mmCIF file of C-alpha atoms in Angstrom:
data_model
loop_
_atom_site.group_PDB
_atom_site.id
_atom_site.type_symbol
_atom_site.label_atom_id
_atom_site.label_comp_id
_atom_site.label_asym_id
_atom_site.label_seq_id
_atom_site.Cartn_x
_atom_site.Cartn_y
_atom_site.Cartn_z
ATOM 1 C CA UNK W 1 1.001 -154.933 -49.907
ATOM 2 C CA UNK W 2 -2.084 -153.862 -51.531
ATOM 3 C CA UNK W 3 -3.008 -151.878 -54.653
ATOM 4 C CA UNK W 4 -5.517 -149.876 -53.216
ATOM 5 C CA UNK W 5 -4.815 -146.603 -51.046
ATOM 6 C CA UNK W 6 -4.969 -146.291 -47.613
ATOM 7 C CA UNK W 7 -8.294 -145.327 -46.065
ATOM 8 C CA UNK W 8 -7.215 -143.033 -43.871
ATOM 9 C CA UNK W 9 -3.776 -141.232 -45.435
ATOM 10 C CA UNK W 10 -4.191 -142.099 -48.774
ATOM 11 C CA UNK W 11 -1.051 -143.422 -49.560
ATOM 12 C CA UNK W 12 -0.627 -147.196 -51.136
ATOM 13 C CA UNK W 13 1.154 -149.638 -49.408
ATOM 14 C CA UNK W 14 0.231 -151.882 -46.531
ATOM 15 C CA UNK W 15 -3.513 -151.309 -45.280
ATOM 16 C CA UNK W 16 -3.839 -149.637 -41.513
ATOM 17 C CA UNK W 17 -3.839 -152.713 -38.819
ATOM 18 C CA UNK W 18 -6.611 -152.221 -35.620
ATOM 19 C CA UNK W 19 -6.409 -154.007 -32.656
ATOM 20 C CA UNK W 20 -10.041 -155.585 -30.897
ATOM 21 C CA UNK W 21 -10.604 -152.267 -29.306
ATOM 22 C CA UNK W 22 -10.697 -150.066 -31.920
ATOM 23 C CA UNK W 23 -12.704 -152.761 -34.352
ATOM 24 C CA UNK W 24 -15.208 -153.253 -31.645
ATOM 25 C CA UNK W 25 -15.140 -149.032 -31.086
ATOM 26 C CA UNK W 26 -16.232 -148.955 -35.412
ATOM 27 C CA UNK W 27 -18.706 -152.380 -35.179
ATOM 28 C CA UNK W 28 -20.282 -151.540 -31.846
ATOM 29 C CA UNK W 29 -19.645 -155.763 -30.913
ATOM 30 C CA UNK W 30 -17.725 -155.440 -27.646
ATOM 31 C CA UNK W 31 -14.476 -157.121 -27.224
ATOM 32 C CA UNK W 32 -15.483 -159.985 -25.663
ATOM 33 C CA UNK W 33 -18.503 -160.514 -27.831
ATOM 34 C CA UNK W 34 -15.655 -160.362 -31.057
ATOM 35 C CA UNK W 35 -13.913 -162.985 -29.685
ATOM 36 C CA UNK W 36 -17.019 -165.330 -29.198
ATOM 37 C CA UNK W 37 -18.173 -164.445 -32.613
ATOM 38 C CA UNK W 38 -14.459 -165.028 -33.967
ATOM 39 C CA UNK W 39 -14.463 -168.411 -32.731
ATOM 40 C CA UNK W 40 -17.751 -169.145 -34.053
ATOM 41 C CA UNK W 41 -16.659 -168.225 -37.470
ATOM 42 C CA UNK W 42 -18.309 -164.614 -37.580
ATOM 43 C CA UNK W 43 -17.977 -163.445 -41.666
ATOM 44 C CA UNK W 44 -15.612 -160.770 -40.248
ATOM 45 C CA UNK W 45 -14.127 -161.858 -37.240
ATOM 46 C CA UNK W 46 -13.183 -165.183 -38.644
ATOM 47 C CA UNK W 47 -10.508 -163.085 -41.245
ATOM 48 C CA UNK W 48 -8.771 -161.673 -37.681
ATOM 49 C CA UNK W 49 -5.698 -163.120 -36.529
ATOM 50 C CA UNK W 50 -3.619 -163.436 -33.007
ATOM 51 C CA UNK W 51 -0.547 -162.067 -32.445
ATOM 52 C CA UNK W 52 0.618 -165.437 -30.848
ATOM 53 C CA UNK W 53 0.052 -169.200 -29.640
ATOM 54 C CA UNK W 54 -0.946 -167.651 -26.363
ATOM 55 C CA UNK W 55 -4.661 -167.754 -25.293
ATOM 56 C CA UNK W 56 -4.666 -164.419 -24.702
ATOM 57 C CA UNK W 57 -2.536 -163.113 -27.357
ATOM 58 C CA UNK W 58 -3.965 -160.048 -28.906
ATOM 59 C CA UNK W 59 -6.581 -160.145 -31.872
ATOM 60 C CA UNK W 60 -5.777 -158.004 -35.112
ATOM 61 C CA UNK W 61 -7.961 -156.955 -38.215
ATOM 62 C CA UNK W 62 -6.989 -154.853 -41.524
ATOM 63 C CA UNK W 63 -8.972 -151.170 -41.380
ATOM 64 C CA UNK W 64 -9.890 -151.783 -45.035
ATOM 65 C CA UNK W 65 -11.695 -155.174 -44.257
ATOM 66 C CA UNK W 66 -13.661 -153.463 -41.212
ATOM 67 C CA UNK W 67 -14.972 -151.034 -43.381
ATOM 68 C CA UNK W 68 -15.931 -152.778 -46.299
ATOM 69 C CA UNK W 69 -17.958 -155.190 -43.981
ATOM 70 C CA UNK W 70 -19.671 -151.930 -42.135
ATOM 71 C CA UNK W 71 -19.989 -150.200 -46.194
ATOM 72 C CA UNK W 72 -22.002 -153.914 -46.840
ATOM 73 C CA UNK W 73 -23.725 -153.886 -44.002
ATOM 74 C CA UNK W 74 -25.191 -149.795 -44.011
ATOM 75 C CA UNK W 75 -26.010 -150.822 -47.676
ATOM 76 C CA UNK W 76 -27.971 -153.652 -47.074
ATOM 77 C CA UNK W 77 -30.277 -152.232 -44.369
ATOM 78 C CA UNK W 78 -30.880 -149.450 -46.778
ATOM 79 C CA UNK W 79 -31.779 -151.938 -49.387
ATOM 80 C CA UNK W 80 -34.411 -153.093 -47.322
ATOM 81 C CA UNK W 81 -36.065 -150.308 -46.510
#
């Protein structure tokens, strides 16, 4: 649980969970690039976890952490300029 609302409905409780697809659709990283940068210990990607033991089991991420990272990241470029 978490004691901040939901992004997306408002409502408190357990944050919104994507799946690689729909993080890569909000970072613009494709899915295979996520995965290499996962295993490399990427800032963000390193926080997602697998479904599974398997090799290919599939690769979650919390909404909330996505877009903090992309809120960090917009506000940081427009620091610089």
């Amino acid at each position: 649980m978490t004691d901040k609302p939901c992004i997306y409905c408002g409502r408190m409780g357990r944050d919104r969970v994507l799946n690689i697809h729909q993080i890569s659709e909000r970072t613009g990283h494709s899915p295979d690039r996520i995965r290499h940068l996962r295993a490399q210990g990427h800032p963000l990607y390193s926080r997602a976890w697998k479904s599974g033991d398997a090799a290919n089991a599939p690769i979650f991420l919390e909404a909330s952490v996505v877009e903090e990272w992309i809120r960090a990241r917009k506000s940081a470029q427009e620091q610089r300029r």
